Short mmCIF file of C-alpha atoms and ligand atoms in Angstrom, two decimals:
data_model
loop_
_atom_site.label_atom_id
_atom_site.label_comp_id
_atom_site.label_asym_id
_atom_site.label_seq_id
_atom_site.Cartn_x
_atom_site.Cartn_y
_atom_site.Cartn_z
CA UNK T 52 0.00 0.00 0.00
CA UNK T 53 1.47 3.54 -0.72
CA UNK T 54 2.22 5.65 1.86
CA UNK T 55 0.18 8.60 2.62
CA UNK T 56 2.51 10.90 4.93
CA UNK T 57 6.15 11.24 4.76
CA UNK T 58 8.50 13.30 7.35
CA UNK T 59 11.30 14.80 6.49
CA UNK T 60 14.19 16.32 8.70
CA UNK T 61 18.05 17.59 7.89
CA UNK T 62 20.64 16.26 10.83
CA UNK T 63 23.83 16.83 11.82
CA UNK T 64 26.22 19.62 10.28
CA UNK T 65 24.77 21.26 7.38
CA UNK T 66 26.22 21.45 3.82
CA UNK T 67 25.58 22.48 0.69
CA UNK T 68 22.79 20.32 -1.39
CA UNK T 69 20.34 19.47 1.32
CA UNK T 70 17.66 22.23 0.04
CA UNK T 71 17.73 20.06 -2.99
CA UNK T 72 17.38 17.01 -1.85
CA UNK T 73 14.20 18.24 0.90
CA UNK T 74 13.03 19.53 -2.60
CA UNK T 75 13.16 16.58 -4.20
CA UNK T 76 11.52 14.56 -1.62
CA UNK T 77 8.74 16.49 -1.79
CA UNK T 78 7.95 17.26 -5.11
CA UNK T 79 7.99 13.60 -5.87
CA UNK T 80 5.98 12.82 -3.10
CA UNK T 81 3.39 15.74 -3.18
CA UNK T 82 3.29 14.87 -7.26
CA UNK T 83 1.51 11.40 -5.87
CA UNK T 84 -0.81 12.27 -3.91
CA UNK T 85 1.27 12.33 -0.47
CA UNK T 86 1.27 14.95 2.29
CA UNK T 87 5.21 16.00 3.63
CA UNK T 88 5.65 17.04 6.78
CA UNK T 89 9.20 19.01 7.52
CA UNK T 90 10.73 18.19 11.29
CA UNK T 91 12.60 21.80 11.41
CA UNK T 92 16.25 21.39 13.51
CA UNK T 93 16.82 17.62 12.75
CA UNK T 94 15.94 15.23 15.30
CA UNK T 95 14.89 17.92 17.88
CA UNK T 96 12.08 19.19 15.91
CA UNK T 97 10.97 15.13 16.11
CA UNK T 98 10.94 15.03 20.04
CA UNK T 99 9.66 17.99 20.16
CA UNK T 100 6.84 17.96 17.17
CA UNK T 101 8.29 21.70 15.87
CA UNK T 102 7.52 20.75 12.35
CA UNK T 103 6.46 22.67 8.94
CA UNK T 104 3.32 21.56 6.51
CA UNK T 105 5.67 21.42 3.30
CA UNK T 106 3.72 22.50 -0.16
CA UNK T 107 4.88 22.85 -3.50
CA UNK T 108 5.43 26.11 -2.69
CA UNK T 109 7.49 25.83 0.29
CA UNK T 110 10.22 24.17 -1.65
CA UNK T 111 10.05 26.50 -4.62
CA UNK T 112 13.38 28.49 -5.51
CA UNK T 113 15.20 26.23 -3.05
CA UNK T 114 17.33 24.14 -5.59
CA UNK T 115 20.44 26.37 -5.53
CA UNK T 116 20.31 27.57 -2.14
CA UNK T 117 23.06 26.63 0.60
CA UNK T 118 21.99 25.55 3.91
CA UNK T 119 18.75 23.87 5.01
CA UNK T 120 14.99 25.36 5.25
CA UNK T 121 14.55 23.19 7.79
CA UNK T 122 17.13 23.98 10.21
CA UNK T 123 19.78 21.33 11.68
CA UNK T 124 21.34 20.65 14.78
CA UNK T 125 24.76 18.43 15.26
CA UNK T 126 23.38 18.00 19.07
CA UNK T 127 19.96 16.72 19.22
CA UNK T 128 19.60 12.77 19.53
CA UNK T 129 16.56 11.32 20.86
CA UNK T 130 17.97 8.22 22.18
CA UNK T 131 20.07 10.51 24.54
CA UNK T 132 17.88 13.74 24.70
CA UNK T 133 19.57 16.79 26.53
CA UNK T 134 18.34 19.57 24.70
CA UNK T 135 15.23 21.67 26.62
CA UNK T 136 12.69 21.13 27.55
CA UNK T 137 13.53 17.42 27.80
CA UNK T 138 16.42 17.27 29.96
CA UNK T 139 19.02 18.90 30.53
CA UNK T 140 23.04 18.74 29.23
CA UNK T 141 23.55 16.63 32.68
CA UNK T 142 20.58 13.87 32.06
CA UNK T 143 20.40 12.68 28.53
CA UNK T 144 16.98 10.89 28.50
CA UNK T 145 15.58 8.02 25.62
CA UNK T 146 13.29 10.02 23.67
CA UNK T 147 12.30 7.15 21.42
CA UNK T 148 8.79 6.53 22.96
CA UNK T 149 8.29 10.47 22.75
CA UNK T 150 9.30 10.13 18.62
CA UNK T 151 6.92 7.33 18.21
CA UNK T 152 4.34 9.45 19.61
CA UNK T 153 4.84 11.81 17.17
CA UNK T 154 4.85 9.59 14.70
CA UNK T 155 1.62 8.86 15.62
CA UNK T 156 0.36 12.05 15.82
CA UNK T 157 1.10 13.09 12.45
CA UNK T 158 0.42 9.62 10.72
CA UNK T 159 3.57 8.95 9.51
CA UNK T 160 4.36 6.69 6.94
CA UNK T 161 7.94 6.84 7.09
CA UNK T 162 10.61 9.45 7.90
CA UNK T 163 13.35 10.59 5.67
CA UNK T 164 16.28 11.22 7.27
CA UNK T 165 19.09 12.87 5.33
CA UNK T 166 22.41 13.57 7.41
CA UNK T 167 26.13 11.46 8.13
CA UNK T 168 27.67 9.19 10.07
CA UNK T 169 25.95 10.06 13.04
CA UNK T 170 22.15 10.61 11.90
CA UNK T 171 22.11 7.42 10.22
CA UNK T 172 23.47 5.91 13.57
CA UNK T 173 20.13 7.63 14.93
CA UNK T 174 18.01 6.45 11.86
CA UNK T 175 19.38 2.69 12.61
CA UNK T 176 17.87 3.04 16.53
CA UNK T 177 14.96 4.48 15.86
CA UNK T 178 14.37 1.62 13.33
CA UNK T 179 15.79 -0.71 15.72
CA UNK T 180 12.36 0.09 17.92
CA UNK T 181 10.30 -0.27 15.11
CA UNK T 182 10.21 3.48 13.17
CA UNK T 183 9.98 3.49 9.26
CA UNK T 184 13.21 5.71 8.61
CA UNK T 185 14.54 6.25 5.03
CA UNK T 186 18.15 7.69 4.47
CA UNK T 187 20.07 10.00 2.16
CA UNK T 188 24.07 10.42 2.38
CA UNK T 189 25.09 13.93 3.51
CA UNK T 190 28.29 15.26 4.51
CA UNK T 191 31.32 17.27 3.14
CA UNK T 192 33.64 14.75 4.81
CA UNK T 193 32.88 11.87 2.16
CA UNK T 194 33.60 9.37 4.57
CA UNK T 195 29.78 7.22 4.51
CA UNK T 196 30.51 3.86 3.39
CA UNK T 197 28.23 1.98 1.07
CA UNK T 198 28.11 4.94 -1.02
CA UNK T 199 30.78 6.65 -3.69
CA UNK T 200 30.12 10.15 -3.23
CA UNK T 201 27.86 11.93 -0.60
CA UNK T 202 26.24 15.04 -1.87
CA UNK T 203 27.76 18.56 0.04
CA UNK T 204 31.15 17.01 -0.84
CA UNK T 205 31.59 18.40 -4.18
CA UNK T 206 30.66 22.06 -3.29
CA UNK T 207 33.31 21.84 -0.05
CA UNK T 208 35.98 20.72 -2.67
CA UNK T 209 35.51 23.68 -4.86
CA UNK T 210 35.67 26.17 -1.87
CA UNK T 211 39.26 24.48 -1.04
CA UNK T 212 41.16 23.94 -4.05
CA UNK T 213 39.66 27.30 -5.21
CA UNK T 214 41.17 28.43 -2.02
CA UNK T 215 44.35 26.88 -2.69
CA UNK T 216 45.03 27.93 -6.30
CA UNK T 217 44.22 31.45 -4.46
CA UNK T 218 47.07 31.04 -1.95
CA UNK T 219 49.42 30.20 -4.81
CA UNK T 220 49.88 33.93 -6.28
CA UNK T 221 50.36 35.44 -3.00
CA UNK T 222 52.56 32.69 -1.55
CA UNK T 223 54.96 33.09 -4.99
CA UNK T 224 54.78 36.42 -4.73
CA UNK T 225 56.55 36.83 -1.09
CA UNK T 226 58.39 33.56 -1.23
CA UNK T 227 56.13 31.83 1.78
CA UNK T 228 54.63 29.04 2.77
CA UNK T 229 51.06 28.72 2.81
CA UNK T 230 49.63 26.42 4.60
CA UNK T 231 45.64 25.46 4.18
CA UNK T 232 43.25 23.60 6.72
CA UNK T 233 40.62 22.11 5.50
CA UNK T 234 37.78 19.94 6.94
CA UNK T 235 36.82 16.32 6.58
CA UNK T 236 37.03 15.15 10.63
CA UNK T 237 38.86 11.40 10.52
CA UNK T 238 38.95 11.55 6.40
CA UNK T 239 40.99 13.18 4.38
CA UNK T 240 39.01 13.17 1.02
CA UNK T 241 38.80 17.12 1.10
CA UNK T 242 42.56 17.49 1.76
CA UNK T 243 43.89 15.12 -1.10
CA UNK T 244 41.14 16.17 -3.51
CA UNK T 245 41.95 19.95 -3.09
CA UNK T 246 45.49 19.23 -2.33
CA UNK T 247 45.60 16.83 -6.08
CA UNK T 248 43.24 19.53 -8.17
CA UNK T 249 45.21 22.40 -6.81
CA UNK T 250 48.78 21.48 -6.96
CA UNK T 251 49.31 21.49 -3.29
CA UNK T 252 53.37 20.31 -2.48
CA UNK T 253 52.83 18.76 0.80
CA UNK T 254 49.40 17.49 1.71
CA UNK T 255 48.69 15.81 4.94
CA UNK T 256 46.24 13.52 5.79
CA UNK T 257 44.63 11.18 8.60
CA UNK T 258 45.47 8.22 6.91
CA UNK T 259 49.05 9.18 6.19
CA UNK T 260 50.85 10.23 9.50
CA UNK T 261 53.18 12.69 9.24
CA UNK T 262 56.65 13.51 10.77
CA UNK T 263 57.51 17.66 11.10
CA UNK T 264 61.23 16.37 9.48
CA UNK T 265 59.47 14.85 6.41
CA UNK T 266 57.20 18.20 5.82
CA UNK T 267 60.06 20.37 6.22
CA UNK T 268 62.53 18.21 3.88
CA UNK T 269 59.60 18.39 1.43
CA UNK T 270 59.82 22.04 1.47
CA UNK T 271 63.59 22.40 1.37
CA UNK T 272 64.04 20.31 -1.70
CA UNK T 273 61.32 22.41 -3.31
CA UNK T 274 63.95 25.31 -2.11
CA UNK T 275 67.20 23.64 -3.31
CA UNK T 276 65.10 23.29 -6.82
CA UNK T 277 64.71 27.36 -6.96
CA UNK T 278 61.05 26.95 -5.90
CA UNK T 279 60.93 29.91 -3.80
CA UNK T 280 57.15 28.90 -2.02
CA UNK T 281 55.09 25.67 -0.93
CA UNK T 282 51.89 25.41 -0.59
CA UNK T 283 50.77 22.71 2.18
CA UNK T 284 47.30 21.63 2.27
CA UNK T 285 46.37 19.89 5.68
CA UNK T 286 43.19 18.34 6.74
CA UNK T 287 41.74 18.77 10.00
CA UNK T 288 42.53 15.52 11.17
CA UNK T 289 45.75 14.94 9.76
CA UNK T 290 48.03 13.01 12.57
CA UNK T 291 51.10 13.00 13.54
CA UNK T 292 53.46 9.51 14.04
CA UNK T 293 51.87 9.47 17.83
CA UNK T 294 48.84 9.21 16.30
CA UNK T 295 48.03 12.70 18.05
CA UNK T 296 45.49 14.97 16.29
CA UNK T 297 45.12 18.41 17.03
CA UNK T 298 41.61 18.95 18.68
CA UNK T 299 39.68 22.88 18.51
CA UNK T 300 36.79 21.97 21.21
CA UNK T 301 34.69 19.79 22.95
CA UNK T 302 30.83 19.70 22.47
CA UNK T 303 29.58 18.68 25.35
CA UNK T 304 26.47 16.58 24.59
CA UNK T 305 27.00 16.23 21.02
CA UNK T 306 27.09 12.68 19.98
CA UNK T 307 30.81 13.18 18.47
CA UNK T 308 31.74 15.59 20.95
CA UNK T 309 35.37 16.68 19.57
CA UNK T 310 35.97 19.50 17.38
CA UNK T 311 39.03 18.89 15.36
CA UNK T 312 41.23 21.88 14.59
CA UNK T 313 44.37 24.15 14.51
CA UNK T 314 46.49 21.80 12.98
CA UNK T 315 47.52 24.30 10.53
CA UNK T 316 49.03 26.76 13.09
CA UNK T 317 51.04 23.28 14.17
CA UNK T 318 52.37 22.68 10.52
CA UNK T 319 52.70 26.14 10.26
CA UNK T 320 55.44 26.85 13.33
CA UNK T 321 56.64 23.08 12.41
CA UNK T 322 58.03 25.10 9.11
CA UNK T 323 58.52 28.41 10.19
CA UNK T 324 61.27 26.76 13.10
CA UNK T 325 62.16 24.11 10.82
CA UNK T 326 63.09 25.68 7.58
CA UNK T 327 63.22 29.31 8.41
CA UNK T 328 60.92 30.15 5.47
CA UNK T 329 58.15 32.99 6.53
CA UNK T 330 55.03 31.19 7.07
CA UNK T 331 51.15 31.66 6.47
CA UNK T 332 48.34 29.65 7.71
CA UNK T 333 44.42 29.44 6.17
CA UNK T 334 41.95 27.85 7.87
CA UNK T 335 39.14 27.06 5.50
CA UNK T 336 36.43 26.16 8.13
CA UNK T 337 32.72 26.55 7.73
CA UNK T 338 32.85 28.48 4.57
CA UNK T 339 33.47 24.60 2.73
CA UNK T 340 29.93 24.42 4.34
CA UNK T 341 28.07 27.64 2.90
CA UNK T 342 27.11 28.94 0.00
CA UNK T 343 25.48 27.74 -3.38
CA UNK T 344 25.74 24.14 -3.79
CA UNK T 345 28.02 22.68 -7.26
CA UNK T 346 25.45 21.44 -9.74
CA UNK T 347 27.16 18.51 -9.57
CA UNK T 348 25.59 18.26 -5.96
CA UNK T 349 22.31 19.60 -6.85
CA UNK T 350 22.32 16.67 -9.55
CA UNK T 351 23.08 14.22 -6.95
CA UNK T 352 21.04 15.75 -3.82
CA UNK T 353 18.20 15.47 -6.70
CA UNK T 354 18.92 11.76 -7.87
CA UNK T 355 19.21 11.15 -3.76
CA UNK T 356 15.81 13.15 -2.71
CA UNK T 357 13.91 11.19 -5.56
CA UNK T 358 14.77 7.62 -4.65
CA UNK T 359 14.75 8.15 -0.98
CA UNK T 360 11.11 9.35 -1.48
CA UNK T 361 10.31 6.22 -3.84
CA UNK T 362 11.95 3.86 -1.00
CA UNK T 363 9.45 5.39 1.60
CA UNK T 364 6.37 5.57 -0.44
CA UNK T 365 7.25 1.86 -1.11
CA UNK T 366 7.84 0.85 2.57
CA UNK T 367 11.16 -0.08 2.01
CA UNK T 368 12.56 1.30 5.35
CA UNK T 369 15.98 0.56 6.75
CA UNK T 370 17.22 2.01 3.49
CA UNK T 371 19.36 4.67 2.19
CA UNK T 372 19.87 6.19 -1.34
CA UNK T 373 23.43 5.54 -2.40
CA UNK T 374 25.82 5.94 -5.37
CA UNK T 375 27.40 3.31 -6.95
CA UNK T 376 29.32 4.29 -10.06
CA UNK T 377 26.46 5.97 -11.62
CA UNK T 378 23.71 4.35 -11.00
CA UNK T 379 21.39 5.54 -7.94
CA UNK T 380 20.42 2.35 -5.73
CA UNK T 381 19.90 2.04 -2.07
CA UNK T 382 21.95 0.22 0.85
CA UNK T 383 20.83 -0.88 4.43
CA UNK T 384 21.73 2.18 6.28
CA UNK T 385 23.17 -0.89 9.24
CA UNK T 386 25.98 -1.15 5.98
CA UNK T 387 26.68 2.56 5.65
CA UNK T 388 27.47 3.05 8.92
CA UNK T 389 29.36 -0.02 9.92
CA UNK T 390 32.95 1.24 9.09
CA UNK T 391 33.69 5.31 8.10
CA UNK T 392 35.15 5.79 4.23
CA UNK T 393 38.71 6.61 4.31
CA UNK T 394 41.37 7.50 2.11
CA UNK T 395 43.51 4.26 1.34
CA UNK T 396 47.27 5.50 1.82
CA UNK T 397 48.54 2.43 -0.98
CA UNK T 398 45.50 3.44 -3.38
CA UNK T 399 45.74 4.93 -7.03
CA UNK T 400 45.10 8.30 -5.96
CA UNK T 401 47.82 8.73 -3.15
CA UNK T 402 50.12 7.30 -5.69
CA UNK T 403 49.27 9.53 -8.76
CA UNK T 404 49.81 12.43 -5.90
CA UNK T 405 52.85 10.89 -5.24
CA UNK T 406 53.67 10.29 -9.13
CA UNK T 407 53.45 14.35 -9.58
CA UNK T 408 55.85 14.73 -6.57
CA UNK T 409 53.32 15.38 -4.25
CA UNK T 410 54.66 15.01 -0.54
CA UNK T 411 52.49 13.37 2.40
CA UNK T 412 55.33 13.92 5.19
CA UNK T 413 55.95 10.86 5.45
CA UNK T 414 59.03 9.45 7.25
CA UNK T 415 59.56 6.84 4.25
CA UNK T 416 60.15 9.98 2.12
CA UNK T 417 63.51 11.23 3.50
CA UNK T 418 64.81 7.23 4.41
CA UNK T 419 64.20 6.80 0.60
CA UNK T 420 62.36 3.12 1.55
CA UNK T 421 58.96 3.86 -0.59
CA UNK T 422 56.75 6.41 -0.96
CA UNK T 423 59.37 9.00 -2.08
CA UNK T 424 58.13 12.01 -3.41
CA UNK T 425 61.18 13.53 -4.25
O1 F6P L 203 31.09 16.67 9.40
C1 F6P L 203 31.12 17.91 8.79
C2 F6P L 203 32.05 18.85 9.51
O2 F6P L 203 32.07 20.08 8.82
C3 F6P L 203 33.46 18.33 9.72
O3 F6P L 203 34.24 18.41 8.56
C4 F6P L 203 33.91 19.19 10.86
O4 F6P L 203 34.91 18.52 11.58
C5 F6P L 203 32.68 19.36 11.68
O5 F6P L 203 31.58 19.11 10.83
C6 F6P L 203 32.52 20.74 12.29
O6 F6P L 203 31.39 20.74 13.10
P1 F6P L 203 30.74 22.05 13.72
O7 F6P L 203 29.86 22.65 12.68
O8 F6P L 203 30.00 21.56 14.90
O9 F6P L 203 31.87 22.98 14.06
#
């Protein structure tokens, strides 16, 4: 039987794309026959039925627009509630029976959840007690399994290699180094992306540690070659041999509490100290979040929106939209977030980096015992 009322809600951080794909959901729904009902700051608006009649009209002109209509939050989980009114920061309290409620309430069909790692980990409890939950793949970071490409990740890797073919003029043009932070938490798809498209020297990664002496001999054979600047393009998460990454905050009572970054001021002093060559540092931040999304990643967020909506009107919950080559299918959301998508350090893209002369600071590169770069 086809569904008659679909939710729809935007978790986590935002990104660029997820206008389209709430778009998408709903036209193809609406176009059907079937009401939409928008939960407005992700989960929270759930628990707390905040929640937005959505019309044709109240996802017209949205396609190209950054950001969500709905609202987001990176903090609200009902299985361990501690937003007000229910509960505070000190007592996180199992909303689920409060969701189902709500659920109820509205006559809910299914829910479509679009969001990461960590809304699909909500998505997989709440249809662990029994909730119809759809999923799309959102995130910047790339790093969903079970899918090629999330949508949001396209649009974050314009902002950064934009930003570092910026960096290049100025950094030739006084002889620095310039080194650029990017995003991407525990992945470093952004970095080596950016760092590949952009013609970043030294690019550091999570999957790659890094020692300060193989970044600085990097940049000093660059030197001894007459190449008077470097440009080093370093993702948030990027580690060092310890294993020790460089953390900004801590959100308390966000279900991935740490904030990673500042490694670029580290990198940065690492080659200041280390090769004496006047240093800059960029941090890239939430503006690989904003703005209009790539219409590569309204073509996805559409191709996403459209089959999560078919899944739900068909009942097939436990399901999320996914990419594989190019062909839109679906996954069990329990696959996509089993393991997080990383870059492989021995894969075809490291080595092409590597192939151009690309340095990850790597300690192999100075012993001469693989992965040279030199
Ligand atoms: O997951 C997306 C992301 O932008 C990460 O790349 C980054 O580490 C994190 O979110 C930042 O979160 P917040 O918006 O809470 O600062």
């Amino acid at each position: 039987m086809a569904a008659k009322k679909i939710g729809v809600l935007t978790g986590g951080g935002d990104c660029p794309g997820l206008n389209a794909v709430i778009r998408a959901v709903a036209k193809t729904c609406l176009r059907r026959g079937c009401a939409v009902v928008g939960f407005r700051d992700g989960y929270a608006g759930l628990v707390e039925n905040r929640f937005l009649e959505i019309t044709d009209s109240s996802v017209s002109g949205i396609l190209d627009r950054g950001g969500t209509v709905l609202g987001t939050s990176n903090i609200a989980n009902p299985l361990a509630y501690t937003l007000p009114p229910y509960g505070t920061p000190a007592s996180p309290s199992d909303m689920s029976g409060r969701v189902k409620e709500v659920f109820k309430e509205h006559g809910l069909d299914a829910l479509v959840a679009i969001g990461g790692d960590g809304s699909m980990t909500i998505a997989l409890e709440l249809l662990r007690r029994g909730l119809p939950v759809v999923g799309v793949p959102k995130t910047i970071d790339n790093d969903l399994a079970a899918t090629d490409v999330t949508f949001g990740f396209d649009s974050a890797l314009a902002v950064a290699s934009d930003a570092v073919d910026k960096v290049h003029t100025t950094a030739e043009s006084h002889h620095r180094v310039i080194v650029v932070e990017t995003m991407g938490r525990y992945a470093g798809w952004i970095a080596l992306r950016a760092g590949i498209a952009g013609g970043g020297d030294v690019i550091l990664i999570p999957e790659i540690p890094f020692s300060p002496e193989a970044v600085c001999a990097a940049i000093d054979s660059r030197r001894k070659r007459g190449k008077r600047f470097s440009i080093v393009v370093a993702a948030e998460g990027a580690v060092n041999l310890k294993g020790e990454q460089v953390v900004a905050k801590v959100v308390e009572g966000s279900p991935e509490p740490l904030r990673l970054g500042g490694i670029g001021y580290r990198i940065g002093e690492i080659v200041e100290k280390g090769c004496g060559i006047e240093t800059r540092v960029v941090v890239l931040g939430h503006l690989q979040r904003g703005g209009t999304p790539t219409a590569h990643d309204r073509w996805l967020a559409t191709r996403y929106g459209v089959h999560a909506a078919e899944l739900a009107l068909e009942g097939r919950h436990g399901m999320m939209s996914a990419l594989h080559g190019t062909k839109i299918t679906e996954v069990p959301i329990e696959e996509a977030v089993r393991h997080l998508r990383r870059v492989d350090p021995l894969g075809e893209e490291v080595k092409a980096a590597r192939s151009v002369g690309t340095s990850f600071g790597s300690p192999e590169e100075i012993t001469g015992k693989g992965g040279s770069c030199s």
